[in-house]
Amino acid sequence: MADRETRPPTVWSRPDRGARGPAPERSRPQITGAAVALADEEGLAAVSMRALAQRLGTGPASLYRYVGSRDELLDLMADAVAGELDLSAAPGGDWLDGLVGLALQSKAAHLRHPWLADLNDRRGEVLGPHAVDYLDHALAILAPAPGSAGQKLEAVGLLGGLAVLFARREAGGGDRSDRAAHLAAVAAEGRHPHLLAALTEAGAPPPADPADRDALFVRLLRRLLPAMLDEGEGEGG
């Protein structure tokens, strides 16, 4: 019980490698980068300590001097992706523009690493240093925005959730016009009058344009985020 109480809660709470053994041959960032590349190429299920050791040309036992378990490796991988976001711009100007820009970066990172959403679903909220930097940066952008601290934290959470949702949808592909045609055909059967009325008023969707793939994402964020931070809404909403 005492050992469990004193055990560091995360991989970042202890030195990068064990003190014993020969001189270090590699580093946590190197190991993490190799794991991210493996997941990008073969999927998250392919990431194991044994497969990673083979990729690095070493034995699995040597990796445990740097990473205590596969779960810790997954935590490092998630935080490495968070580190890809550019947080160098000083917060200022329009807070909504800044937050939308951050959301676009987050969506792009999920598209580069499609395994990340599934990883976060399974591992819960383990925030590494890069993820904490991201959260602090988002809150700095939101400093001039209306709303309480709780509402701003909820807004950052919504931003991340929508980035994952839209990245999954975009990665899934498919022809938007085909989906629209199917929905119109179903509505035309006459059993869904409200859907038929809405589709009739909206008209046919424009042809898919890769250059405009972020338009709906941005439009939705610009509608939802100010509503969440309405000065007139209390914490309980």
Short mmCIF file of C-alpha atoms in Angstrom, two decimals:
data_model
loop_
_atom_site.label_atom_id
_atom_site.label_comp_id
_atom_site.label_asym_id
_atom_site.label_seq_id
_atom_site.Cartn_x
_atom_site.Cartn_y
_atom_site.Cartn_z
CA MET A 1 0.00 0.00 0.00
CA ALA A 2 2.80 2.44 0.84
CA ASP A 3 4.45 1.80 -2.52
CA ARG A 4 1.17 2.49 -4.30
CA GLU A 5 0.71 5.76 -2.42
CA THR A 6 4.19 7.04 -3.23
CA ARG A 7 4.28 5.89 -6.87
CA PRO A 8 4.45 8.84 -9.31
CA PRO A 9 1.02 9.36 -10.91
CA THR A 10 2.29 9.91 -14.48
CA VAL A 11 5.27 9.14 -16.65
CA TRP A 12 6.32 12.80 -16.45
CA SER A 13 6.63 12.63 -12.66
CA ARG A 14 9.92 10.76 -12.70
CA PRO A 15 13.27 11.00 -14.52
CA ASP A 16 13.42 10.21 -18.23
CA ARG A 17 15.21 6.94 -17.55
CA GLY A 18 16.15 4.67 -14.67
CA ALA A 19 19.32 5.53 -12.82
CA ARG A 20 20.75 2.03 -13.09
CA GLY A 21 22.18 0.28 -16.11
CA PRO A 22 24.54 1.32 -18.90
CA ALA A 23 24.71 4.77 -20.39
CA PRO A 24 21.51 5.78 -22.23
CA GLU A 25 21.36 4.83 -25.90
CA ARG A 26 18.21 6.76 -26.72
CA SER A 27 15.72 9.17 -25.17
CA ARG A 28 12.03 9.31 -24.38
CA PRO A 29 11.37 11.74 -27.25
CA GLN A 30 13.13 9.38 -29.66
CA ILE A 31 11.13 6.40 -28.41
CA THR A 32 7.90 8.39 -28.50
CA GLY A 33 8.57 9.60 -32.03
CA ALA A 34 9.14 6.04 -33.22
CA ALA A 35 5.88 4.95 -31.56
CA VAL A 36 3.94 7.78 -33.21
CA ALA A 37 5.39 6.84 -36.62
CA LEU A 38 4.44 3.20 -36.04
CA ALA A 39 0.86 4.16 -35.15
CA ASP A 40 0.62 6.45 -38.19
CA GLU A 41 1.73 3.64 -40.49
CA GLU A 42 0.02 0.61 -38.98
CA GLY A 43 -2.57 1.81 -36.49
CA LEU A 44 -2.68 1.96 -32.73
CA ALA A 45 -3.10 -1.80 -32.30
CA ALA A 46 0.33 -2.31 -33.86
CA VAL A 47 2.03 -0.31 -31.10
CA SER A 48 3.50 -2.69 -28.53
CA MET A 49 6.72 -2.59 -26.58
CA ARG A 50 7.99 -5.55 -28.60
CA ALA A 51 7.12 -4.02 -31.99
CA LEU A 52 8.62 -0.71 -30.95
CA ALA A 53 11.82 -2.40 -29.78
CA GLN A 54 12.13 -4.15 -33.13
CA ARG A 55 11.68 -0.83 -34.92
CA LEU A 56 14.43 0.71 -32.80
CA GLY A 57 16.73 -2.31 -33.12
CA THR A 58 16.82 -3.14 -29.44
CA GLY A 59 15.23 -5.49 -26.92
CA PRO A 60 11.92 -4.74 -25.18
CA ALA A 61 13.58 -4.85 -21.75
CA SER A 62 15.75 -1.86 -22.65
CA LEU A 63 12.68 0.27 -23.35
CA TYR A 64 11.32 -0.27 -19.84
CA ARG A 65 14.23 1.78 -18.52
CA TYR A 66 12.54 4.79 -20.18
CA VAL A 67 8.84 3.87 -20.21
CA GLY A 68 7.23 1.79 -17.48
CA SER A 69 4.37 0.33 -19.54
CA ARG A 70 2.50 0.52 -22.82
CA ASP A 71 -0.04 2.81 -21.14
CA GLU A 72 2.73 5.26 -20.31
CA LEU A 73 3.92 5.06 -23.91
CA LEU A 74 0.42 5.93 -25.11
CA ASP A 75 0.37 8.93 -22.77
CA LEU A 76 3.66 10.12 -24.23
CA MET A 77 2.36 9.67 -27.77
CA ALA A 78 -0.77 11.72 -27.13
CA ASP A 79 1.26 14.52 -25.57
CA ALA A 80 3.75 14.47 -28.46
CA VAL A 81 0.89 15.22 -30.85
CA ALA A 82 -0.25 18.06 -28.60
CA GLY A 83 3.28 19.39 -28.93
CA GLU A 84 2.82 19.72 -32.70
CA LEU A 85 0.43 22.64 -32.25
CA ASP A 86 1.97 26.07 -32.72
CA LEU A 87 1.34 28.07 -29.55
CA SER A 88 3.96 30.70 -30.28
CA ALA A 89 1.55 33.49 -31.25
CA ALA A 90 0.91 35.85 -28.36
CA PRO A 91 -2.79 35.99 -27.44
CA GLY A 92 -4.37 39.22 -28.58
CA GLY A 93 -6.82 40.63 -31.04
CA ASP A 94 -10.12 38.89 -31.59
CA TRP A 95 -10.49 35.99 -29.16
CA LEU A 96 -12.86 34.13 -31.47
CA ASP A 97 -10.39 34.28 -34.36
CA GLY A 98 -7.66 32.96 -32.07
CA LEU A 99 -9.74 30.09 -30.77
CA VAL A 100 -10.94 29.08 -34.24
CA GLY A 101 -7.33 29.05 -35.42
CA LEU A 102 -6.41 26.78 -32.53
CA ALA A 103 -9.33 24.48 -33.36
CA LEU A 104 -8.21 24.21 -36.98
CA GLN A 105 -4.75 23.19 -35.80
CA SER A 106 -6.26 20.57 -33.52
CA LYS A 107 -8.40 19.12 -36.31
CA ALA A 108 -5.39 18.96 -38.62
CA ALA A 109 -3.40 17.10 -35.96
CA HIS A 110 -6.18 14.52 -35.63
CA LEU A 111 -6.21 14.08 -39.40
CA ARG A 112 -2.45 13.48 -39.40
CA HIS A 113 -2.83 10.96 -36.58
CA PRO A 114 -6.23 9.26 -36.95
CA TRP A 115 -5.45 6.88 -34.07
CA LEU A 116 -5.40 9.75 -31.59
CA ALA A 117 -9.16 10.02 -31.14
CA ASP A 118 -9.50 6.34 -30.30
CA LEU A 119 -6.55 6.59 -27.94
CA ASN A 120 -8.10 9.48 -26.03
CA ASP A 121 -11.43 7.63 -25.85
CA ARG A 122 -9.71 4.70 -24.13
CA ARG A 123 -7.17 6.35 -21.87
CA GLY A 124 -9.24 9.15 -20.35
CA GLU A 125 -7.90 12.59 -19.57
CA VAL A 126 -4.20 12.25 -18.82
CA LEU A 127 -2.71 15.67 -19.51
CA GLY A 128 0.98 15.84 -20.26
CA PRO A 129 3.06 19.02 -20.34
CA HIS A 130 2.24 19.90 -23.97
CA ALA A 131 -1.46 19.35 -23.37
CA VAL A 132 -1.32 21.61 -20.32
CA ASP A 133 0.46 24.25 -22.42
CA TYR A 134 -2.35 23.99 -24.97
CA LEU A 135 -5.03 24.40 -22.30
CA ASP A 136 -3.29 27.41 -20.77
CA HIS A 137 -2.83 28.99 -24.22
CA ALA A 138 -6.50 28.52 -25.05
CA LEU A 139 -7.51 30.13 -21.76
CA ALA A 140 -5.13 33.03 -22.46
CA ILE A 141 -6.86 33.56 -25.81
CA LEU A 142 -10.19 33.54 -23.96
CA ALA A 143 -9.05 36.05 -21.32
CA PRO A 144 -10.87 39.02 -22.95
CA ALA A 145 -13.96 36.96 -23.77
CA PRO A 146 -17.14 37.18 -21.69
CA GLY A 147 -18.18 34.34 -19.45
CA SER A 148 -16.97 32.65 -16.30
CA ALA A 149 -13.89 30.50 -15.86
CA GLY A 150 -16.09 27.41 -15.88
CA GLN A 151 -17.73 28.42 -19.14
CA LYS A 152 -14.34 29.02 -20.72
CA LEU A 153 -13.11 25.58 -19.71
CA GLU A 154 -16.28 24.11 -21.20
CA ALA A 155 -15.67 26.07 -24.42
CA VAL A 156 -12.15 24.66 -24.74
CA GLY A 157 -13.58 21.18 -24.19
CA LEU A 158 -16.19 21.75 -26.90
CA LEU A 159 -13.50 22.97 -29.26
CA GLY A 160 -11.53 19.76 -28.79
CA GLY A 161 -14.59 17.55 -29.15
CA LEU A 162 -15.66 19.19 -32.39
CA ALA A 163 -12.13 18.95 -33.77
CA VAL A 164 -12.20 15.19 -33.19
CA LEU A 165 -15.70 14.82 -34.64
CA PHE A 166 -14.92 16.73 -37.82
CA ALA A 167 -11.56 15.04 -38.28
CA ARG A 168 -13.23 11.63 -38.06
CA ARG A 169 -15.86 12.69 -40.56
CA GLU A 170 -13.29 14.09 -42.95
CA ALA A 171 -11.06 11.04 -42.66
CA GLY A 172 -14.06 8.80 -43.37
CA GLY A 173 -14.39 10.38 -46.79
CA GLY A 174 -17.45 9.73 -48.90
CA ASP A 175 -19.26 11.93 -51.38
CA ARG A 176 -21.39 14.61 -49.74
CA SER A 177 -23.61 14.89 -52.82
CA ASP A 178 -24.38 11.15 -52.67
CA ARG A 179 -25.38 11.43 -49.02
CA ALA A 180 -27.56 14.46 -49.78
CA ALA A 181 -29.26 12.65 -52.67
CA HIS A 182 -30.04 9.67 -50.44
CA LEU A 183 -31.49 11.91 -47.73
CA ALA A 184 -33.60 13.79 -50.28
CA ALA A 185 -34.95 10.52 -51.67
CA VAL A 186 -35.94 9.35 -48.18
CA ALA A 187 -37.61 12.68 -47.41
CA ALA A 188 -39.52 12.59 -50.70
CA GLU A 189 -41.30 9.42 -49.61
CA GLY A 190 -43.61 11.67 -47.60
CA ARG A 191 -43.19 10.20 -44.11
CA HIS A 192 -40.85 12.96 -42.89
CA PRO A 193 -42.53 16.29 -43.73
CA HIS A 194 -40.29 18.46 -41.56
CA LEU A 195 -37.16 17.02 -43.12
CA LEU A 196 -38.62 17.50 -46.59
CA ALA A 197 -39.47 21.14 -45.84
CA ALA A 198 -35.98 21.82 -44.49
CA LEU A 199 -34.24 20.22 -47.46
CA THR A 200 -36.49 22.04 -49.90
CA GLU A 201 -35.71 25.39 -48.30
CA ALA A 202 -31.98 24.68 -48.05
CA GLY A 203 -31.64 23.56 -51.65
CA ALA A 204 -29.01 21.28 -53.08
CA PRO A 205 -25.60 21.43 -51.37
CA PRO A 206 -22.76 22.85 -53.46
CA PRO A 207 -20.22 20.40 -54.91
CA ALA A 208 -17.57 19.36 -52.43
CA ASP A 209 -14.51 21.61 -52.59
CA PRO A 210 -11.36 20.37 -50.79
CA ALA A 211 -10.26 23.97 -50.31
CA ASP A 212 -13.49 24.67 -48.44
CA ARG A 213 -13.52 21.58 -46.22
CA ASP A 214 -13.10 23.65 -43.05
CA ALA A 215 -15.99 26.03 -43.78
CA LEU A 216 -18.70 24.18 -41.85
CA PHE A 217 -16.34 23.53 -38.94
CA VAL A 218 -15.43 27.20 -38.67
CA ARG A 219 -19.03 28.34 -39.11
CA LEU A 220 -20.21 26.05 -36.33
CA LEU A 221 -17.50 27.21 -33.95
CA ARG A 222 -18.31 30.85 -34.63
CA ARG A 223 -21.92 30.22 -33.73
CA LEU A 224 -21.47 27.98 -30.71
CA LEU A 225 -18.54 29.53 -28.86
CA PRO A 226 -20.03 33.03 -28.38
CA ALA A 227 -23.31 31.43 -27.26
CA MET A 228 -21.47 29.38 -24.63
CA LEU A 229 -19.77 32.50 -23.30
CA ASP A 230 -22.85 34.68 -23.16
CA GLU A 231 -22.43 37.14 -20.30
CA GLY A 232 -26.08 36.73 -19.41
CA GLU A 233 -25.79 33.00 -18.71
CA GLY A 234 -24.88 31.83 -15.21
CA GLU A 235 -22.71 28.89 -14.30
CA GLY A 236 -25.75 26.67 -14.11
CA GLY A 237 -26.94 28.02 -17.48
#
